[in-house]
JSON list of C-alpha atoms in Angstrom, two decimals:
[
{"chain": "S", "resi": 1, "resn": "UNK", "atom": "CA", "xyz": [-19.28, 54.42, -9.23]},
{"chain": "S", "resi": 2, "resn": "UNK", "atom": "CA", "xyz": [-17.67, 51.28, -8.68]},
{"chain": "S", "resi": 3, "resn": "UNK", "atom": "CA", "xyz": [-17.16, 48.79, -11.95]},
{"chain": "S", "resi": 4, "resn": "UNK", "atom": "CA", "xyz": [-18.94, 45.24, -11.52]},
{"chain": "S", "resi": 5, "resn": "UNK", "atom": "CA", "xyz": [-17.15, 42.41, -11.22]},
{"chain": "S", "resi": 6, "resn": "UNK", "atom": "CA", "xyz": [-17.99, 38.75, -12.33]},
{"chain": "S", "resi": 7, "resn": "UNK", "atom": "CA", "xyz": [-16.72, 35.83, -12.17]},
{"chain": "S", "resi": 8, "resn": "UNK", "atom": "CA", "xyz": [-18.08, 32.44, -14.03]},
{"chain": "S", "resi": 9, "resn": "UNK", "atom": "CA", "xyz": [-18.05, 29.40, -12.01]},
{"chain": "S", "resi": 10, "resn": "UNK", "atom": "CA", "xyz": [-18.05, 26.15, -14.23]},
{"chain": "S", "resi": 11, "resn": "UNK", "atom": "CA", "xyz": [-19.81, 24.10, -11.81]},
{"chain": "S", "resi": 12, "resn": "UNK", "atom": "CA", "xyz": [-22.22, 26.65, -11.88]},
{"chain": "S", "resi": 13, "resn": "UNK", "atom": "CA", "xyz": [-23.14, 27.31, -16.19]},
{"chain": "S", "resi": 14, "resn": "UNK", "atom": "CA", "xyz": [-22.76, 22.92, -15.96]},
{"chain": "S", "resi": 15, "resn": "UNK", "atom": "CA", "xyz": [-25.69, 23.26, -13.03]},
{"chain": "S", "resi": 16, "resn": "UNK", "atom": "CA", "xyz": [-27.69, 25.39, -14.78]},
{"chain": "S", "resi": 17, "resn": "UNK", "atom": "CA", "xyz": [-27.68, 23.61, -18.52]},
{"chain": "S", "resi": 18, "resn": "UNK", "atom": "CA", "xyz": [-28.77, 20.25, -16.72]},
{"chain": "S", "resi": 19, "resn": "UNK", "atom": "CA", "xyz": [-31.47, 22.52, -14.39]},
{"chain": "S", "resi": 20, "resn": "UNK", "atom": "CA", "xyz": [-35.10, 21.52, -14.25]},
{"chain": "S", "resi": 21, "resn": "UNK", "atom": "CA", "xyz": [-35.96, 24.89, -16.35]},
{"chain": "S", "resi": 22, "resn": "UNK", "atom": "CA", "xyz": [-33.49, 24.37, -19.23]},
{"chain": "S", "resi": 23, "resn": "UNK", "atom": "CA", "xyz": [-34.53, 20.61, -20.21]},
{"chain": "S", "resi": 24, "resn": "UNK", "atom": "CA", "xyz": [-38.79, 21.85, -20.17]},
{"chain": "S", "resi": 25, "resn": "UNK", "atom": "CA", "xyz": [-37.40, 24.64, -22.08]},
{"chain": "S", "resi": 26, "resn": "UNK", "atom": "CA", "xyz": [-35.88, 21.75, -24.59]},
{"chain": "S", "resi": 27, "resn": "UNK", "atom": "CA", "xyz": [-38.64, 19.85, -24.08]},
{"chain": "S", "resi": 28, "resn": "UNK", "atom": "CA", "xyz": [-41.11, 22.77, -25.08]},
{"chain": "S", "resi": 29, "resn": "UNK", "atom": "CA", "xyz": [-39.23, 23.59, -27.65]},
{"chain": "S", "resi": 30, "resn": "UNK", "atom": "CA", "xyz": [-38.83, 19.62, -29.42]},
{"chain": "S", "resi": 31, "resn": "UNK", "atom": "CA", "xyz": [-42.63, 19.68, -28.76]},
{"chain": "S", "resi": 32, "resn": "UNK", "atom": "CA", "xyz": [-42.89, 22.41, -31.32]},
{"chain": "S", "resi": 33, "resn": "UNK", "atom": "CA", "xyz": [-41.03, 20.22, -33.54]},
{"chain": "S", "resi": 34, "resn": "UNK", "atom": "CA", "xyz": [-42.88, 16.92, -33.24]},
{"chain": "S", "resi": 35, "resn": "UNK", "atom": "CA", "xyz": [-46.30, 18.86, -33.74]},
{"chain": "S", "resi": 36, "resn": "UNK", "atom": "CA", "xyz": [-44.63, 20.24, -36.91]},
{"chain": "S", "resi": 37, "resn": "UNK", "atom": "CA", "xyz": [-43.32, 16.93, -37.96]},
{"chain": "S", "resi": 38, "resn": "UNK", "atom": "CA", "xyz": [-47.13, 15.61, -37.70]},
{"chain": "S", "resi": 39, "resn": "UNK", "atom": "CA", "xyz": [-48.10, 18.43, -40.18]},
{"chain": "S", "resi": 40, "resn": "UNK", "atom": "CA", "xyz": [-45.72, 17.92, -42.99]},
{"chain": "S", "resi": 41, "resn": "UNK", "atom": "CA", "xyz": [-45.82, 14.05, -42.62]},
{"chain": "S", "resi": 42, "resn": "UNK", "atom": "CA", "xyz": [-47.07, 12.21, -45.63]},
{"chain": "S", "resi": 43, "resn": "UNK", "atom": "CA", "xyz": [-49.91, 10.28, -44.19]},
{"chain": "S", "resi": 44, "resn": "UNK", "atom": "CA", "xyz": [-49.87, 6.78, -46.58]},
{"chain": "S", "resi": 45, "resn": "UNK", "atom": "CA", "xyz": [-50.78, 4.68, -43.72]},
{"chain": "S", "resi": 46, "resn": "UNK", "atom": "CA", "xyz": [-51.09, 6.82, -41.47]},
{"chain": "S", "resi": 47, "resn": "UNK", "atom": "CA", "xyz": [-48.50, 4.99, -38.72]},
{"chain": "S", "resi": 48, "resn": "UNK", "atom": "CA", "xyz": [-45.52, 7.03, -39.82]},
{"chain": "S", "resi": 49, "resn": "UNK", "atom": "CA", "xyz": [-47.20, 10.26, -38.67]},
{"chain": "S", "resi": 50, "resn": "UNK", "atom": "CA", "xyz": [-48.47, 8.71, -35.14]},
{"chain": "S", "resi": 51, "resn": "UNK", "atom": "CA", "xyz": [-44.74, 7.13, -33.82]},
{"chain": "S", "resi": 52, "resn": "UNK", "atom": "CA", "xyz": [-43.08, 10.87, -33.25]},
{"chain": "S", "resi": 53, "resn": "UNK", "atom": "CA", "xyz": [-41.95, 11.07, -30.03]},
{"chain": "S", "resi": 54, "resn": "UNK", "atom": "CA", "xyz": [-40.28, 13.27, -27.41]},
{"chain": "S", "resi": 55, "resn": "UNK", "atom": "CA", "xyz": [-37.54, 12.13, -24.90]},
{"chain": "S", "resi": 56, "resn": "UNK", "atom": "CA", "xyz": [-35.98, 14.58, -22.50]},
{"chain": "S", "resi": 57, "resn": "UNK", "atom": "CA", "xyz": [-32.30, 13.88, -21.44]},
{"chain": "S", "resi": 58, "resn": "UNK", "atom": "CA", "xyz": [-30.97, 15.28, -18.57]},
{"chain": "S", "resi": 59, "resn": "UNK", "atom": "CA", "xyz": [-27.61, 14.79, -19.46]},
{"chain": "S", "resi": 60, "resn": "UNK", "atom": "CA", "xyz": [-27.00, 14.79, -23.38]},
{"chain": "S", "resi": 61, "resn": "UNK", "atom": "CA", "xyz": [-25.14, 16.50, -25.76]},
{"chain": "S", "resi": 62, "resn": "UNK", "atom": "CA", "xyz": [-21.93, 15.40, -27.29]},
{"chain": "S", "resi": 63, "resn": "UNK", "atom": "CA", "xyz": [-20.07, 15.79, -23.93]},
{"chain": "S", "resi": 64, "resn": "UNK", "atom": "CA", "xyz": [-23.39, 14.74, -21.96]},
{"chain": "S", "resi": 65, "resn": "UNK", "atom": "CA", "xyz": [-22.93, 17.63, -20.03]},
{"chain": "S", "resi": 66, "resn": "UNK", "atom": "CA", "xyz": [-26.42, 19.56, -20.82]},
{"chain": "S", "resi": 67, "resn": "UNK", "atom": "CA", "xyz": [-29.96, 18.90, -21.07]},
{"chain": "S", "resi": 68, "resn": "UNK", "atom": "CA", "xyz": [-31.75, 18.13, -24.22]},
{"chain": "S", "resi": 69, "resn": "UNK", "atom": "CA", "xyz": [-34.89, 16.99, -26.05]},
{"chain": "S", "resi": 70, "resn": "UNK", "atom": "CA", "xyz": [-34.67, 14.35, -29.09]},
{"chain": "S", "resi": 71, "resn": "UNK", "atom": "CA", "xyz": [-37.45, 14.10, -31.42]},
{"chain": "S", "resi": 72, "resn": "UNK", "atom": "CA", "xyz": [-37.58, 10.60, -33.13]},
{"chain": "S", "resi": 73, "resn": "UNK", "atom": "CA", "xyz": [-39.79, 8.36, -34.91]},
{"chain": "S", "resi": 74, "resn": "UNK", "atom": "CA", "xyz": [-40.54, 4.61, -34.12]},
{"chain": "S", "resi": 75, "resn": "UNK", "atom": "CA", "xyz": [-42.10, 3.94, -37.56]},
{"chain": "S", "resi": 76, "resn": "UNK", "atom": "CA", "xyz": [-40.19, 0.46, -39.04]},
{"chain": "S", "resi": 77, "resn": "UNK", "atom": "CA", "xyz": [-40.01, 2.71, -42.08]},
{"chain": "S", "resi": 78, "resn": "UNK", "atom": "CA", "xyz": [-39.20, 5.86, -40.63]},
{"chain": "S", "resi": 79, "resn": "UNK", "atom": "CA", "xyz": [-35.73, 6.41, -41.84]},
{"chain": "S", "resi": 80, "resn": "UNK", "atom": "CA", "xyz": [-36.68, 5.30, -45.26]},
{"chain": "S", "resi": 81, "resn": "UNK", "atom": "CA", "xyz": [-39.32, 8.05, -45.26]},
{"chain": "S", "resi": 82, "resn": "UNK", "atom": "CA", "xyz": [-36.53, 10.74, -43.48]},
{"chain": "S", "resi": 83, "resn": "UNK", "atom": "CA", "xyz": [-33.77, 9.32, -45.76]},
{"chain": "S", "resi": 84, "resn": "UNK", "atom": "CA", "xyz": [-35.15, 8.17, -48.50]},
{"chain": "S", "resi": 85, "resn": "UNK", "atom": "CA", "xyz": [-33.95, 4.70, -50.75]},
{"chain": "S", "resi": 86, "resn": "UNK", "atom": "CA", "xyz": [-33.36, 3.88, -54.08]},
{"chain": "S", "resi": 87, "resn": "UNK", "atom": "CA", "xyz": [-36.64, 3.55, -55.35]},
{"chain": "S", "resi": 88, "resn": "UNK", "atom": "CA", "xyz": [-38.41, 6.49, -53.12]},
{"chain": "S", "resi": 89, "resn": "UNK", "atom": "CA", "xyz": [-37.21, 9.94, -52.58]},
{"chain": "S", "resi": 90, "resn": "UNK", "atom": "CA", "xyz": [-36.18, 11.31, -48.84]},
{"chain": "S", "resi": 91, "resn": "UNK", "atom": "CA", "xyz": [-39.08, 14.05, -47.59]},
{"chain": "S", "resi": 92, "resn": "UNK", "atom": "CA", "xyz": [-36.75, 15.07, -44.78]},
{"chain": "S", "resi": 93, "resn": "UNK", "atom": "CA", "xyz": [-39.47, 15.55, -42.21]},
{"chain": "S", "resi": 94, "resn": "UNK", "atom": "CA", "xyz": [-37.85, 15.84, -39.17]},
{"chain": "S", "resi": 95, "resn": "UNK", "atom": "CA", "xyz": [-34.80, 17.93, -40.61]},
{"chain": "S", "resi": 96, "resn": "UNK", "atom": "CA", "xyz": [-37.60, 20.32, -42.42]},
{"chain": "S", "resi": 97, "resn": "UNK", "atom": "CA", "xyz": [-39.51, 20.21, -38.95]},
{"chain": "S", "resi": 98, "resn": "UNK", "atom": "CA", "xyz": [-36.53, 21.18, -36.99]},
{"chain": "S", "resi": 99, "resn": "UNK", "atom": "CA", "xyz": [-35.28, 23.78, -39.34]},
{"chain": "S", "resi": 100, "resn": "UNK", "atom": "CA", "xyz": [-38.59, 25.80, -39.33]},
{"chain": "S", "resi": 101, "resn": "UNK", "atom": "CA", "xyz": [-39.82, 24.70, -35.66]},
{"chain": "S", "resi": 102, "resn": "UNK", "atom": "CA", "xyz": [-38.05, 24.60, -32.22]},
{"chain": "S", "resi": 103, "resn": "UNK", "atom": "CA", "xyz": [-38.55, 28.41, -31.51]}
]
């Protein structure tokens, strides 16, 4: 029996992480995080909650050489309620989200 042979092609692993089935992949997968972002949101007003978003990028990543998914929030006080300030303490939604979503 003969031994297989292969040989990676670089153009070809740089195709397939910017392919049309690895970014809905991402994009499923960031969908799983938004919707678990909405759950574990405090809900004051009630805006912060409704600004997550999804944006598929075709070519992200540090090198921009793969697709990806970023989940955000447009909420004027999003980061405050992410980060947290002085006077209010950081809930960490989207890092909590991310760490138990995404899979």
């Amino acid at each position: 029996m003969a031994a297989a042979r292969f040989k990676m092609s670089k153009r070809g692993v740089g195709q397939l992480l910017r392919s049309e089935p690895v970014l809905a992949e991402m994009v499923r997968r960031a969908e799983v995080i938004k919707g678990v972002a909405e759950g574990i949101a405090p809900t004051d007003s009630g805006q912060y909650r409704a600004s997550f978003f999804v944006r598929p990028v075709r070519r992200g990543g540090r090198r921009k050489d793969r697709a990806v998914a970023i989940v955000g929030n447009r909420a004027p006080h999003g980061a405050h309620v992410e980060y947290g300030t002085e006077r209010v303490q950081a809930h960490h939604v989207l890092l909590r989200a991310a760490q138990a979503g995404g899979r």
